C-alpha cells in the first residue's frame, strides 16, 4: 500500500524485532507491517541483523542431535497453531487476536464503540469504531498510545490518518481525533496506561470501560 504516510518509528520496530515490545503494541506493529511494504522491509533488515547474532549464540550453545531435537519441537509447535487470514478490514494479526470471530462491540456513547482485544498488566489493545464526523473524547495519555486506522480516516492535532497510518502519542500529547466524513473510522489502539479523558466520558466510568 503506497498511500501510507505515518509509519512505525524505528525505535519501536527495533524493540518489536527483538521481541521486547509489550504485547498490546506488538499487535499494532504486526498489523501495520502486514499492510506496509516499507516497514516490512525495515523490519526484515532488523530481523536479519538480530538473526545473525542469535545464530552465533545457537551454534555455540546447541550442537548436533540436541539442536535437531529443539528444531523439530519448534516445527511441531508451529504446526499446531491455527492460521488466521485477513477478513474484511481486519488483517491476519487482528483476526488472530479475535480468534477468527467477529469483534464484540460495546457502546461508549454517541455511537462510539469499542471491542477490547487484550487487557493486562502490559496495557490494553482495542478496536474503536467512530461514526463519520464524530470526535473521540478529548484525552491525554499516562504513557504511550499507538493508533492504526483500518477503515475510514481521522484527523487531529498530529495530522490526517488514513488506512494503514499509525499515530504515536505519548504523555505530552493531548488530542481530539475526529473521524472523517463518509465511512465510519475503525482503528486498533494500544495503550500502556489508562487514558485520561477530559470530557465526554466521566472519569467514574473509566474502570467500567477499561479505558
Ligand atoms: Zn510503514
Ligand atoms: Zn490518544
Coordinates of C-alpha atoms and ligand atoms in Angstrom, one line a residue:
X1 CA 0.0 0.0 0.0
X2 CA 1.6 3.2 -1.1
X3 CA -0.8 5.7 0.5
X4 CA 0.6 5.1 4.0
X5 CA 2.2 8.3 5.3
X6 CA 2.6 7.6 9.0
X7 CA 4.9 4.7 9.8
X8 CA 6.2 2.8 12.9
X9 CA 9.2 4.8 14.4
X10 CA 12.5 2.8 14.1
X11 CA 12.9 2.5 17.9
X12 CA 9.6 0.7 18.2
X13 CA 10.4 -1.5 15.1
X14 CA 13.7 -2.5 16.7
X15 CA 12.0 -3.4 20.0
X16 CA 9.5 -5.4 18.1
X17 CA 12.2 -7.2 16.1
X18 CA 13.9 -8.2 19.3
X19 CA 10.7 -9.5 20.9
X20 CA 10.9 -6.9 23.7
X21 CA 7.9 -4.8 22.7
X22 CA 4.9 -5.2 25.0
X23 CA 2.1 -7.3 23.6
X24 CA -0.6 -4.6 23.0
X25 CA 1.9 -2.5 20.9
X26 CA 3.3 -5.6 19.2
X27 CA -0.2 -6.3 17.8
X28 CA -0.4 -2.8 16.3
X29 CA 3.1 -3.1 14.9
X30 CA 2.4 -6.6 13.4
X31 CA -0.8 -5.2 11.8
X32 CA 0.9 -2.2 10.3
X33 CA 3.8 -4.4 9.0
X34 CA 1.2 -6.6 7.3
X35 CA -0.1 -3.5 5.5
X36 CA 3.1 -1.6 4.8
X37 CA 5.9 -2.7 2.4
X38 CA 8.2 -0.1 3.7
X39 CA 8.1 -1.1 7.3
X40 CA 8.1 -4.8 6.4
X41 CA 11.4 -4.2 4.6
X42 CA 12.9 -2.2 7.5
X43 CA 11.7 -5.0 9.9
X44 CA 13.3 -7.8 7.9
X45 CA 16.6 -5.8 7.9
X46 CA 16.4 -5.6 11.7
X47 CA 15.5 -9.3 12.0
X48 CA 18.4 -10.3 9.8
X49 CA 20.8 -8.3 11.9
X50 CA 19.2 -9.9 15.1
X51 CA 19.1 -13.4 13.5
X52 CA 22.8 -13.4 12.8
X53 CA 23.5 -12.7 16.4
X54 CA 21.0 -15.4 17.5
X55 CA 22.6 -18.0 15.2
X56 CA 26.0 -17.4 16.5
X57 CA 24.7 -18.0 20.0
X58 CA 22.8 -21.0 18.9
X59 CA 25.8 -22.6 17.3
X60 CA 27.8 -22.1 20.4
X61 CA 25.1 -23.5 22.7
X62 CA 23.5 -26.3 20.7
X63 CA 25.3 -29.0 18.8
X64 CA 24.3 -32.0 16.7
X65 CA 21.3 -34.0 17.7
X66 CA 20.3 -31.7 20.6
X67 CA 19.9 -28.9 18.1
X68 CA 17.9 -31.1 15.7
X69 CA 15.7 -32.1 18.6
X70 CA 14.9 -28.5 19.5
X71 CA 14.2 -27.5 15.9
X72 CA 11.8 -30.5 15.5
X73 CA 9.9 -29.4 18.6
X74 CA 9.7 -25.9 17.3
X75 CA 8.3 -27.2 14.0
X76 CA 5.6 -29.1 15.9
X77 CA 4.6 -26.1 17.9
X78 CA 4.3 -24.0 14.7
X79 CA 2.2 -26.7 13.0
X80 CA -0.3 -26.8 15.9
X81 CA -1.2 -23.1 15.9
X82 CA -4.2 -22.3 13.8
X83 CA -3.6 -19.9 10.9
X84 CA -5.9 -16.9 10.6
X85 CA -6.3 -14.9 7.4
X86 CA -7.4 -11.4 6.7
X87 CA -11.2 -11.0 6.9
X88 CA -12.8 -7.8 5.5
X89 CA -10.9 -4.9 7.1
X90 CA -9.1 -6.9 9.7
X91 CA -5.6 -8.1 8.8
X92 CA -4.4 -11.5 9.9
X93 CA -2.8 -10.4 13.2
X94 CA -6.1 -8.9 14.3
X95 CA -8.0 -12.0 13.2
X96 CA -5.6 -14.0 15.4
X97 CA -6.4 -11.8 18.4
X98 CA -10.1 -12.2 17.6
X99 CA -9.5 -16.0 17.3
X100 CA -11.3 -15.8 13.9
X101 CA -14.5 -14.4 15.4
X102 CA -16.2 -11.0 14.7
X103 CA -15.4 -8.3 17.3
X104 CA -17.7 -7.9 20.2
X105 CA -18.6 -4.2 20.1
X106 CA -19.6 -2.3 23.3
X107 CA -21.1 1.1 23.2
X108 CA -19.2 4.1 24.6
X109 CA -21.9 6.6 23.9
X110 CA -22.6 8.9 20.9
X111 CA -22.3 6.0 18.5
X112 CA -18.6 5.3 19.5
X113 CA -18.0 1.6 20.2
X114 CA -15.0 -0.4 21.3
X115 CA -14.1 -4.1 21.4
X116 CA -11.2 -4.9 23.8
X117 CA -8.8 -7.5 22.2
X118 CA -6.4 -7.8 25.2
X119 CA -6.2 -6.2 28.6
X120 CA -3.5 -6.9 31.1
X121 CA -0.5 -5.6 33.0
X122 CA 1.3 -4.6 29.9
X123 CA -1.6 -2.4 28.8
X124 CA -4.6 -2.9 26.6
X125 CA -5.4 -3.1 22.9
X126 CA -8.8 -2.4 21.5
X127 CA -10.7 -1.8 18.3
X128 CA -12.5 1.5 18.1
X129 CA -15.5 2.4 15.9
X130 CA -16.1 6.1 15.4
X131 CA -19.1 7.3 13.4
X132 CA -18.3 9.7 10.5
X133 CA -17.6 13.2 11.7
X134 CA -17.6 12.2 15.4
X135 CA -14.8 13.0 17.8
X136 CA -13.0 10.6 20.1
X137 CA -13.3 12.1 23.6
X138 CA -10.6 14.6 24.2
X139 CA -7.9 12.9 26.3
X140 CA -4.3 12.8 27.3
X141 CA -2.2 9.7 28.0
X142 CA -0.4 8.3 31.0
X143 CA 2.0 6.6 28.6
X144 CA 2.4 5.5 25.0
X145 CA -0.6 5.2 22.7
X146 CA -0.4 3.7 19.2
X147 CA -3.4 4.0 16.9
X148 CA -3.7 2.4 13.5
X149 CA -6.5 3.1 11.0
X150 CA -8.3 0.1 9.5
X151 CA -11.2 1.8 7.8
X152 CA -12.1 5.4 7.0
X153 CA -9.8 8.2 8.4
X154 CA -9.4 10.6 11.3
X155 CA -7.6 13.9 11.8
X156 CA -6.3 15.6 14.9
X157 CA -3.6 17.9 16.1
X158 CA -1.0 15.4 14.7
X159 CA -2.3 15.4 11.2
X160 CA -4.5 13.3 8.9
X161 CA -4.5 9.5 9.3
X162 CA -5.9 7.1 6.6
X163 CA -6.0 3.3 6.3
X164 CA -2.6 1.9 7.4
X165 CA -1.4 5.1 9.1
X166 CA -0.2 4.9 12.7
X167 CA -0.3 7.7 15.2
X168 CA 2.2 7.6 18.0
X169 CA 1.1 9.7 21.0
X170 CA 2.7 9.9 24.5
X171 CA 2.1 11.6 27.8
X172 CA 2.9 15.0 26.2
X173 CA 0.1 14.7 23.7
X174 CA -3.5 15.8 24.3
X175 CA -5.5 15.3 21.2
X176 CA -9.0 15.1 19.9
X177 CA -9.2 12.7 16.9
X178 CA -12.2 13.4 14.7
X179 CA -13.4 10.8 12.2
X180 CA -13.6 11.9 8.6
X181 CA -16.9 12.3 6.8
X182 CA -18.2 9.3 4.8
X183 CA -17.2 6.0 6.2
X184 CA -17.1 5.2 9.9
X185 CA -13.5 5.2 11.2
X186 CA -12.4 1.9 12.6
X187 CA -9.0 1.8 14.4
X188 CA -6.9 -0.5 16.5
X189 CA -5.4 1.3 19.5
X190 CA -2.9 0.2 22.1
X191 CA -2.1 1.9 25.4
X192 CA 0.2 1.0 28.3
X193 CA -1.6 3.2 30.8
X194 CA -5.1 4.4 31.3
X195 CA -6.3 7.3 29.1
X196 CA -7.3 10.5 30.8
X197 CA -10.5 11.8 29.4
X198 CA -11.1 15.5 29.8
X199 CA -14.8 15.4 28.8
X200 CA -17.5 13.1 27.3
X201 CA -16.9 10.1 29.4
X202 CA -17.0 10.7 33.2
X203 CA -13.8 9.6 35.0
X204 CA -16.0 7.4 37.2
X205 CA -16.9 5.2 34.2
X206 CA -13.4 4.6 33.1
X207 CA -12.9 1.4 35.2
X208 CA -16.1 0.0 33.7
X209 CA -15.0 0.7 30.1
X210 CA -11.3 -0.1 30.9
X211 CA -10.0 2.9 29.1
Ligands
LIG1 ZN1 5.0 1.6 7.5
LIG2 ZN1 -4.9 9.4 22.3

